Coordinates of C-alpha atoms in Angstrom, one line a residue:
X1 CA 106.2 149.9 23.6
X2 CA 108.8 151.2 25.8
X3 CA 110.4 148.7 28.5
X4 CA 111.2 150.6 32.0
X5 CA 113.6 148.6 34.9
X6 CA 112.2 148.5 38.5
X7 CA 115.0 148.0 40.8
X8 CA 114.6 146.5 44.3
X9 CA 117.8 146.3 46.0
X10 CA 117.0 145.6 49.3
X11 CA 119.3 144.1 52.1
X12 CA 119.1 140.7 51.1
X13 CA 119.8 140.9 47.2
X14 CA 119.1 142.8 44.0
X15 CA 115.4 142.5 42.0
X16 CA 115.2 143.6 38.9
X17 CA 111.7 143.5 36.8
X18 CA 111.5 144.4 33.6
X19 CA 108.0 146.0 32.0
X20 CA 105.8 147.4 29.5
X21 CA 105.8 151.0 30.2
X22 CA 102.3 152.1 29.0
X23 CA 100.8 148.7 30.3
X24 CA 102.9 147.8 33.6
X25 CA 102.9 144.1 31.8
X26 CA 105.8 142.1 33.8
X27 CA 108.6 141.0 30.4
X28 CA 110.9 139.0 33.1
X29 CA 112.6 139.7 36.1
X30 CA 115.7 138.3 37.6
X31 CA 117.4 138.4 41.1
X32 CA 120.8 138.3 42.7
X33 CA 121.7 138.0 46.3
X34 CA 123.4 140.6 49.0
X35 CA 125.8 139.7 51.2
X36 CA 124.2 138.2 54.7
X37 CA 124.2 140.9 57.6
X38 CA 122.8 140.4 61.2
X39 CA 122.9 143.1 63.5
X40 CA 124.6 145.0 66.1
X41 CA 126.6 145.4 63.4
X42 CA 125.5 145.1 60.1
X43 CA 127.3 146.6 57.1
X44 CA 128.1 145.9 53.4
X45 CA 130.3 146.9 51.0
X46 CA 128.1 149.1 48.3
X47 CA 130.3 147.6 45.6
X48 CA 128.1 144.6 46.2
X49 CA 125.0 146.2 45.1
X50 CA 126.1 147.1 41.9
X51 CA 127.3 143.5 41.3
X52 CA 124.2 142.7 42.0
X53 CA 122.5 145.0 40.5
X54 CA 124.2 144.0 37.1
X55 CA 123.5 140.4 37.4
X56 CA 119.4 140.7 38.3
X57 CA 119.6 142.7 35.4
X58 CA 121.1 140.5 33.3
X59 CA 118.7 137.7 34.6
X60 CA 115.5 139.8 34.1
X61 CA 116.9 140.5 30.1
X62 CA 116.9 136.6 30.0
X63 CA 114.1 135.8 31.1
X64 CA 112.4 138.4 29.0
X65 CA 114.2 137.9 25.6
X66 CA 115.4 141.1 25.9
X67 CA 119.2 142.7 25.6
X68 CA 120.0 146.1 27.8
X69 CA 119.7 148.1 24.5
X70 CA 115.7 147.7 24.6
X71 CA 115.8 149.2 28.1
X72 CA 114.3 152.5 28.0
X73 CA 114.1 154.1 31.8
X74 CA 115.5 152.4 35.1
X75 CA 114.4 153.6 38.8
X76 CA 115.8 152.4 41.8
X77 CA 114.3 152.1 44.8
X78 CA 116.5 150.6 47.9
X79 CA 117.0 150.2 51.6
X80 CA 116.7 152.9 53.9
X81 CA 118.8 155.1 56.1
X82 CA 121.8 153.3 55.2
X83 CA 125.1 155.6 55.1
X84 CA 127.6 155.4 52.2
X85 CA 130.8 157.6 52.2
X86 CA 132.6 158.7 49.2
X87 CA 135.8 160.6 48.8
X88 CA 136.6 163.0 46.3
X89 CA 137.5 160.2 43.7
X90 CA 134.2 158.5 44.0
X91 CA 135.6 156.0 45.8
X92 CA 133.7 154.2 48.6
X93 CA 135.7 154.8 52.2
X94 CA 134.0 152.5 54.7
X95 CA 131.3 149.7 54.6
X96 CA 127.7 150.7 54.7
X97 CA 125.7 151.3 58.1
X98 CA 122.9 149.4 57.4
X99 CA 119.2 150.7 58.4
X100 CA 119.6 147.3 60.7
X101 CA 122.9 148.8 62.4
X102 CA 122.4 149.1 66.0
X103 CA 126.0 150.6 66.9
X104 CA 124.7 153.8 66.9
X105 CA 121.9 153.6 69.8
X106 CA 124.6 155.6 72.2
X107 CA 124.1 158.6 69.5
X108 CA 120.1 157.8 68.9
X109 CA 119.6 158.1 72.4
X110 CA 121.6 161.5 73.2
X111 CA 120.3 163.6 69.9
X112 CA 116.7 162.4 71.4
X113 CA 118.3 163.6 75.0
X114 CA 119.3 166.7 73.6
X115 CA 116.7 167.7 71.5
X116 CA 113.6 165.7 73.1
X117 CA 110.9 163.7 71.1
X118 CA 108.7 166.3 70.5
X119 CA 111.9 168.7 69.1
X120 CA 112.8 165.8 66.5
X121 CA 109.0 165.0 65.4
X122 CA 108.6 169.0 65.0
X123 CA 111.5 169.4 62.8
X124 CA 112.0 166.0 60.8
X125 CA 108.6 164.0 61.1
X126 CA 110.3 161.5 63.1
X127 CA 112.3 160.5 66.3
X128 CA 115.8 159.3 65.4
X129 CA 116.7 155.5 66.3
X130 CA 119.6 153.9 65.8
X131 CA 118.3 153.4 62.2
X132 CA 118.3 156.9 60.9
X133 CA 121.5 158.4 59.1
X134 CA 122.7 161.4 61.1
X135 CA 123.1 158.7 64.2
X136 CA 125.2 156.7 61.8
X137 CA 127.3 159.8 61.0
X138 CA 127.2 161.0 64.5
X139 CA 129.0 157.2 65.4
X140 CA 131.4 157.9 62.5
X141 CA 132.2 161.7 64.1
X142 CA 133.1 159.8 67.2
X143 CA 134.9 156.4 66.4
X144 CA 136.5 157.0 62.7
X145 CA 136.8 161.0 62.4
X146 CA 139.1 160.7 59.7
X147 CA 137.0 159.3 57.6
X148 CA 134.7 162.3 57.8
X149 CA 137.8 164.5 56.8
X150 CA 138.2 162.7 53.4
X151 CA 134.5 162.5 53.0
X152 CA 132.9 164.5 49.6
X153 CA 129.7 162.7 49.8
X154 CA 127.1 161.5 52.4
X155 CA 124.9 159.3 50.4
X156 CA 122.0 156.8 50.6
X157 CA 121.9 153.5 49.0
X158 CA 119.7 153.8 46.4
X159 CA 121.4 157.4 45.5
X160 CA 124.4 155.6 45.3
X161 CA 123.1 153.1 42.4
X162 CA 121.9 156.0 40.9
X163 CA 125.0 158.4 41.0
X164 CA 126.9 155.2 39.3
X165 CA 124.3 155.1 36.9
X166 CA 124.0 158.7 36.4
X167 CA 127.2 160.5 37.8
X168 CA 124.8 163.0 39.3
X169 CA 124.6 163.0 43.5
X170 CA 120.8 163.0 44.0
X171 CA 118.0 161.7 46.2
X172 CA 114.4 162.0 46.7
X173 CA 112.1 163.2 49.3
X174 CA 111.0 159.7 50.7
X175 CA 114.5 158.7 51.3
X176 CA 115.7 162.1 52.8
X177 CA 113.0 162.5 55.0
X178 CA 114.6 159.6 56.7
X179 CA 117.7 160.9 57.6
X180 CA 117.4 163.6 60.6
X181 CA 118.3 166.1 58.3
X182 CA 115.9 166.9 56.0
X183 CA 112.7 168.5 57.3
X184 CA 110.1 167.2 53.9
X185 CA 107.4 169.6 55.2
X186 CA 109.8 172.7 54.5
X187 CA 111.8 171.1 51.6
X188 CA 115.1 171.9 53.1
X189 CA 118.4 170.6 54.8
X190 CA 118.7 171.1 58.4
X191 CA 122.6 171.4 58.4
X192 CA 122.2 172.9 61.4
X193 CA 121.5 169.8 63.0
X194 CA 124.8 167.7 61.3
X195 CA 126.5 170.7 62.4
X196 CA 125.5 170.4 65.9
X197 CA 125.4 166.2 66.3
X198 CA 127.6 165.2 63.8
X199 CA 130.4 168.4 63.1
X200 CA 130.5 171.6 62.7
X201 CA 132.2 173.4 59.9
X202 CA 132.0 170.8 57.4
X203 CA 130.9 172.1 53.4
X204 CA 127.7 169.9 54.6
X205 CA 125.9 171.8 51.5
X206 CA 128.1 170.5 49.1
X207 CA 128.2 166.9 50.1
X208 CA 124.9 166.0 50.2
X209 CA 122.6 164.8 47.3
X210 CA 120.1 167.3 45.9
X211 CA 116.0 166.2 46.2
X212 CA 114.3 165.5 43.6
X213 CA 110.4 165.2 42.9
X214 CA 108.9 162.1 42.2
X215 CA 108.1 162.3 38.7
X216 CA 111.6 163.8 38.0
X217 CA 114.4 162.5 36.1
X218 CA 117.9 161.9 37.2
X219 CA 119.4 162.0 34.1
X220 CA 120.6 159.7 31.9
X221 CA 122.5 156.3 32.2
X222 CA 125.7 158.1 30.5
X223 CA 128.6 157.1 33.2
X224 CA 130.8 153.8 31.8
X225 CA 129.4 152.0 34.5
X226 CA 126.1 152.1 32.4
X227 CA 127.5 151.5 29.5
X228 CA 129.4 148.3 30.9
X229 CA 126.2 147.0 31.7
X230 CA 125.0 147.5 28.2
X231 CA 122.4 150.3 28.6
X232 CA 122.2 153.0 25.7
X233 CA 123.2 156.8 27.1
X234 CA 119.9 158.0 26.6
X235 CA 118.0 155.8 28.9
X236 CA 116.2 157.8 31.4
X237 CA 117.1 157.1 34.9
X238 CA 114.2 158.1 38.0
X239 CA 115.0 159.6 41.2
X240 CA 114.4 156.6 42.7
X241 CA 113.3 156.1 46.4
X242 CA 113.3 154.5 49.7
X243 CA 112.0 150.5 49.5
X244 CA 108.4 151.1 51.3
X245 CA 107.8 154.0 50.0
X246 CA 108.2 152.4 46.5
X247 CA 106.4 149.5 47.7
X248 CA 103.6 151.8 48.4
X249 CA 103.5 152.8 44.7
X250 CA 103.9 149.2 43.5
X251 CA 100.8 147.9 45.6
X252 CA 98.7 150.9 44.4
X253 CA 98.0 152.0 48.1
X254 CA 95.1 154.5 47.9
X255 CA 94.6 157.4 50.3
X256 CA 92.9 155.7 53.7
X257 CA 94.2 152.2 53.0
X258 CA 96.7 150.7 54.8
X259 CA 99.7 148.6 53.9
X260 CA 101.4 145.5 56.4
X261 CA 104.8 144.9 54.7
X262 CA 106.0 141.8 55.8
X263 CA 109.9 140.9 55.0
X264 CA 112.8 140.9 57.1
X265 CA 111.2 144.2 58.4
X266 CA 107.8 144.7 59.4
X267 CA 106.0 147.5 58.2
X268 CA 102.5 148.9 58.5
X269 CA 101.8 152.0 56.5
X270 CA 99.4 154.3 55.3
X271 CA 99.3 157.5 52.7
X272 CA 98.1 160.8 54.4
X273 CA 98.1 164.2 52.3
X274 CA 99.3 166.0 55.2
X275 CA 102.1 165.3 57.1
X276 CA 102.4 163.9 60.4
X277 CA 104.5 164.4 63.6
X278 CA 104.5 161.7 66.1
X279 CA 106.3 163.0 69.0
X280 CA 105.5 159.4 71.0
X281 CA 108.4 158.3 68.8
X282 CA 106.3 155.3 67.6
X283 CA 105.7 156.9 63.8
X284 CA 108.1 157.8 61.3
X285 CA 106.7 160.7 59.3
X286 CA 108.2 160.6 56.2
X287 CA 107.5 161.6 53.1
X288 CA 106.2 159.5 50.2
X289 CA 107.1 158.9 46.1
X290 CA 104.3 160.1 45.1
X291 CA 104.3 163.7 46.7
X292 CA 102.3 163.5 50.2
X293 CA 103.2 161.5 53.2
X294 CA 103.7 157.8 54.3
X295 CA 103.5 157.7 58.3
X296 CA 104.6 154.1 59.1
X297 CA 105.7 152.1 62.0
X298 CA 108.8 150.1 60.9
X299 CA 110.1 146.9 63.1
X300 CA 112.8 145.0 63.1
X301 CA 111.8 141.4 63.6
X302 CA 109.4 140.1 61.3
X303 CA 110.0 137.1 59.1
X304 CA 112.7 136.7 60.6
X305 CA 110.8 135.5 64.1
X306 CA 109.0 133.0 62.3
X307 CA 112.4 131.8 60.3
X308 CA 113.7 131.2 63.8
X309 CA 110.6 129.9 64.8
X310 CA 110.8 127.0 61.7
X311 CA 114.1 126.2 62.8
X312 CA 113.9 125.8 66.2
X313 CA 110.8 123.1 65.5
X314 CA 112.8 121.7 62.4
X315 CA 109.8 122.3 60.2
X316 CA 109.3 123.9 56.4
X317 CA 106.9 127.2 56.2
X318 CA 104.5 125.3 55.2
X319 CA 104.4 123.1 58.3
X320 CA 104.9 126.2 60.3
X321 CA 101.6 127.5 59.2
X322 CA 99.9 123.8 59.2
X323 CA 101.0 124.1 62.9
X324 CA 99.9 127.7 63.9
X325 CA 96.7 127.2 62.1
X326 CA 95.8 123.9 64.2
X327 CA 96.6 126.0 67.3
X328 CA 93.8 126.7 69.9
X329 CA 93.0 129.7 70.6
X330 CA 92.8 129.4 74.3
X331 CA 93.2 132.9 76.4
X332 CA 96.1 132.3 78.8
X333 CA 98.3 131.0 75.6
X334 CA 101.4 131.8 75.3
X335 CA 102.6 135.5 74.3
X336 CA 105.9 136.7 72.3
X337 CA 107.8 139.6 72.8
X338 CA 109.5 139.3 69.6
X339 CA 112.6 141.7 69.9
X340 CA 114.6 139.0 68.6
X341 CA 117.4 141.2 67.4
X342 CA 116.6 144.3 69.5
X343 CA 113.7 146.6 68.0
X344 CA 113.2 149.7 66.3
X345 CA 109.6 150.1 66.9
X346 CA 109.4 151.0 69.7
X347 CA 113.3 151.7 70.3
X348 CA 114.7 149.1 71.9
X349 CA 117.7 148.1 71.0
X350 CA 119.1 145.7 73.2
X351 CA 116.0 144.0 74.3
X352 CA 115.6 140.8 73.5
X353 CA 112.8 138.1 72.5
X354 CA 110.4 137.3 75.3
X355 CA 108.1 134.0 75.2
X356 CA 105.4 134.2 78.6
X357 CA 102.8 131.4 79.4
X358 CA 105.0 128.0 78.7
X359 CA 103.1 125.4 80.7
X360 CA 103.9 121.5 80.7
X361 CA 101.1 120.9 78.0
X362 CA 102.4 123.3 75.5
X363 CA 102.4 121.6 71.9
X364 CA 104.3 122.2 69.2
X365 CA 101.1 124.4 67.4
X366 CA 101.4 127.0 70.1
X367 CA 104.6 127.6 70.1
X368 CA 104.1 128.3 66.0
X369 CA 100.9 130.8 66.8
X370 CA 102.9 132.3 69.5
X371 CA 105.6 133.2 66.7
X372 CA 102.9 134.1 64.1
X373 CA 101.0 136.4 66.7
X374 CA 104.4 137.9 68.4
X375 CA 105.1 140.0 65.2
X376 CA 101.4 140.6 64.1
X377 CA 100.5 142.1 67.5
X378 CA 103.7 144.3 67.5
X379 CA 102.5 145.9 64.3
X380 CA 99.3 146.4 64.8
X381 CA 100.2 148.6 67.9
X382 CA 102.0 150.4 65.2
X383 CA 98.6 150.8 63.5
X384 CA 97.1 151.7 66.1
X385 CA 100.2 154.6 67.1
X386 CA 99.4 155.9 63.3
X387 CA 95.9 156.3 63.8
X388 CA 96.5 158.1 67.4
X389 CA 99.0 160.4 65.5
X390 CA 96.3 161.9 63.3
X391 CA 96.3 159.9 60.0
X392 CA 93.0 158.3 58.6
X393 CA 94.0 154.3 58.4
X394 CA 90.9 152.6 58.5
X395 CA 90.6 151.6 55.0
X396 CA 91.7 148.4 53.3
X397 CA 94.0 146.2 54.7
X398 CA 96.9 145.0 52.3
X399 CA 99.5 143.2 53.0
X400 CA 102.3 142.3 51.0
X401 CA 105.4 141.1 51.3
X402 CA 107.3 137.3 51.9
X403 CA 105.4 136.9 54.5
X404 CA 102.3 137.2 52.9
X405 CA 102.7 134.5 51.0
X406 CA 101.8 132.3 54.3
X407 CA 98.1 131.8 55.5
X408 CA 99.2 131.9 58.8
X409 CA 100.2 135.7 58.7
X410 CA 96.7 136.3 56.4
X411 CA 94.6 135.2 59.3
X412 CA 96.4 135.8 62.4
X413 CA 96.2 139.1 60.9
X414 CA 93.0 139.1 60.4
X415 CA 91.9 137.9 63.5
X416 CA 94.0 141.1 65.3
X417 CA 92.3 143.7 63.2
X418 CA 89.1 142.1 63.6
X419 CA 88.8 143.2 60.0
X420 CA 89.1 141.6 56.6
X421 CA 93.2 141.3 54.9
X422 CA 93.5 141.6 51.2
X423 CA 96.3 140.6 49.1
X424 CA 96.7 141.9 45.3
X425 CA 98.3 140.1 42.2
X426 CA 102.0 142.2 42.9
X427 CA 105.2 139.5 43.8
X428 CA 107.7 142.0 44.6
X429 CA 105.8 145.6 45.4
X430 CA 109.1 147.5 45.3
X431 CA 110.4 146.4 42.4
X432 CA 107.4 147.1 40.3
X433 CA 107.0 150.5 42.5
X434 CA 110.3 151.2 40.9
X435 CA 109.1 150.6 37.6
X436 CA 106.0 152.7 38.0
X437 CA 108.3 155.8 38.8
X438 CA 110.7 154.6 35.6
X439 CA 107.5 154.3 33.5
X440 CA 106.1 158.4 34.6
X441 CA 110.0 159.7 34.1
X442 CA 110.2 158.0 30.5
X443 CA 106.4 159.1 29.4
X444 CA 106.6 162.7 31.5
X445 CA 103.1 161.6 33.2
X446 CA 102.9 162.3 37.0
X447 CA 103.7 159.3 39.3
X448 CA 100.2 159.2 40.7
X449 CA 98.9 158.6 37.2
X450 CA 100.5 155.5 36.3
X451 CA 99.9 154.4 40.3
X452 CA 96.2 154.4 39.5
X453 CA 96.5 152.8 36.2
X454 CA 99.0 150.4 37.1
X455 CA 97.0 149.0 40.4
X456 CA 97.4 145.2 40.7
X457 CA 93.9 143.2 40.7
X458 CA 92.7 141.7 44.6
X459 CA 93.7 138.1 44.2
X460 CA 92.2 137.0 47.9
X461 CA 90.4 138.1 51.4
X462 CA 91.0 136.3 54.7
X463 CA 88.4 137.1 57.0
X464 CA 88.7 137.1 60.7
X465 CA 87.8 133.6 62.4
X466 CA 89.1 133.7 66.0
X467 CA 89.0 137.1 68.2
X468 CA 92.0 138.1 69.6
X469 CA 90.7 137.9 73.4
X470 CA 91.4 141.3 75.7
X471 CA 93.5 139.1 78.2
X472 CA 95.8 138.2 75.3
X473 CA 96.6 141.6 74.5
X474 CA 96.7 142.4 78.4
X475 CA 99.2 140.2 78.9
X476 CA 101.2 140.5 75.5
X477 CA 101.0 144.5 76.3
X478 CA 102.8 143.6 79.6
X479 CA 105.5 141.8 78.2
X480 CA 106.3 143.6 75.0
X481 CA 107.1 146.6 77.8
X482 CA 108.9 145.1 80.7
X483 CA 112.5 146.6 81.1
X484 CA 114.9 143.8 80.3
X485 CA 118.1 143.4 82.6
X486 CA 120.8 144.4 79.8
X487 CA 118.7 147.3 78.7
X488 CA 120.2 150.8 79.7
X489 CA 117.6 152.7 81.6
X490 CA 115.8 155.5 79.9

């Protein structure tokens, strides 16, 4: 028996599972929160995620009987896009630029000016948003130069966990294929581009993380920040990778099948062993953990619309999803826009939620479906982008994910896709996606292998009930794409 560590830390807080690494069987996991964040401007310090990180360890070696010294391989898998800077002493020069920073739309939008949509999808996979890192570096360039002077790495969050685990500077192909600058289908920097949008004559070579493959090791937890948290020098530390993609490996997703991740960000993904280059902007063409490709459609406001949504009627979740699933389905109900917080997919950064179709007889259960269907038909347009793109996603539907947990999201989504929505015996995907890649490092198997083995069991099937009528899409469609008045013209 060998116990591997799957870490999740995501932008609310730190999960840490502990497993078997032949079997996958879960020993105990534990959790620790992040500091909250809300954008424009959402940044933390990266000192927090260690802290973190150490005590969801410490919880999951609780909960499992266990002490750090029976850990045998860690992998961390983390947030996306998010920009840490270190000086030459290792020390940490500015908060983190959260994936959910939306400061840098001024520098989105002119890379996309200057290069155009189809220039960016040829050469990275995806169009830049405010969420990618070289628009993050591109705002430091402009409003905090200095810090780029006294900068000796650009790294990611989860390489950042890992380089204080390690002491080595590396990445892997899922999270670099996320930043601008790293073109996955030719396995190569573009430091042309941080030269050209960011600044020129920087040692750009030297201050960025090497890529790794996803079945290779780090190194070893060997730094004294390891050993502070108890770990034994030889424990084998993964490459890691970016949350979804490691959600993808912790759910098992199968070539053709198609993940809805539903957290603070909503996500709808599928594997493809090609890649793919959107140049409507819609799909981010990144590169997997597992060695092929993961074209997804990544939004903002997800569980977060129907949080606000709970609040605003001063009811639990539970009652939220009582309420939506009493709702008639009439055709003229009411339709969200839900760009709650500005919106990634499609790029939209100071738009704003949008309710349509409020009459004097509007109840209570509505205005809970309109919530529930405001995100769900948002990212099945995103399923419908991928498929347009070229990818085959038109096997089974999985979705994972807080949000799965309510029935609500099961059948509204359901009801969309006209299809039936599974859900597999996995409580945090990433975590245990992290684990998977910490199992194939420690037992030198190939990532894919211990995918397959380690696929969690279906635990349920909604089928679809209530047709989403053409009118309701019509008029959702209409919405969702009106030009707000504090929007900056295209």
């Amino acid at each position: 028996m060998g116990v591997v560590a799957g870490v999740d830390s995501s932008t609310q807080s730190c999960t840490v599972e502990l497993r078997d690494a032949q079997s996958g069987r879960l020993f105990g996991s534990g959790r620790s929160p992040h500091p909250p964040t809300s954008p424009p401007v959402s940044e933390q310090d990266p000192a927090t995620w260690w802290e973190a990180f150490g005590l969801a360890l410490a919880g999951a070696l609780s909960a499992a009987g266990l002490t750090a010294r029976d850990v045998d391989a860690v992998s961390v898998a983390a947030q996306c896009h998010g920009l840490v800077l270190l000086d030459a002493h290792d020390r940490v020069l500015r908060p983190a630029k959260l994936w959910n920073d939306t400061t840098s739309s001024p520098q989105a939008a002119a890379l996309v000016r200057d290069l155009g949509t189809a220039g960016w999808a040829d050469a990275v996979g995806s169009v830049p948003t405010a969420a990618f890192t070289i628009t993050k570096l591109a705002w430091v360039a402009q409003h905090e130069p200095a810090l780029l002077d006294a900068t000796a790495r650009v790294l990611l969050p989860h390489d950042y966990l890992t380089y204080r685990l390690t002491g080595r500077a590396v990445t892997d192909r899922s999270e670099a294929s996320g930043t601008g600058y790293y073109a996955a289908h030719e396995d190569r920097y573009l430091v042309d581009h941080l030269n050209r949008w960011v600044r020129a004559g920087l040692p750009w070579a030297t201050m960025l993380p090497s890529v790794l493959g996803p079945s290779e090791a780090a190194g070893t937890a060997s730094t004294p920040d390891a050993r502070a948290l108890g770990l034994r020098d030889d424990v084998v530390v993964g490459a890691g990778a970016g949350d979804q993609h490691a959600g993808a490996l912790g759910i098992g997703l199968a070539p053709g099948q198609v993940l809805y991740s539903l957290g603070t960000s909503g996500v709808v993904m599928t594997t493809s062993p090609t890649p793919v280059h959107d140049a409507t902007a819609w799909v981010d063409g990144v590169a997997d953990a597992a060695g092929g490709w993961l074209p997804l459609v990544c939004t903002l406001n997800c569980a977060k619309v129907t949080d606000t949504a709970a609040r605003l009627l001063g009811v639990d979740h539970p009652e939220l999803t009582r309420l939506a699933l009493a709702a008639p389905r009439r055709a003229d109900r009411m339709v969200l826009a839900a760009y709650l917080d500005g919106e990634r997919s499609p790029d939209r950064p100071h738009a704003r939620g949008l309710l349509a179709g409020l009459r004097s007889d509007t109840t209570r259960e509505e205005l809970a479906l309109a919530a529930y269907e405001g995100v769900v038909l948002g990212l099945v347009r995103g399923h419908d982008a991928i498929r347009a793109a070229g990818a085959a996603a038109d096997g089974e539907v999985v979705v994972t994910g807080g949000g799965a947990r309510s029935l609500a999201y099961r059948q509204v989504l359901a009801d969309t896709l006209g299809a039936p929505v599974h859900t597999r015996d996995v409580d945090e995907a990433t975590a245990r996606g992290a684990a998977v890649q910490a199992a194939a490092v420690l037992t030198d198997a190939d990532v894919r292998t211990v995918r397959d083995a380690w696929t969690p069991a279906t635990t349920g099937v909604v089928e679809p009930q209530h047709a989403v009528d053409a009118d309701v899409w019509r008029r959702y469609r209409a919405l969702a794409d009106a030009r707000q008045p504090d929007e900056t013209p295209e």
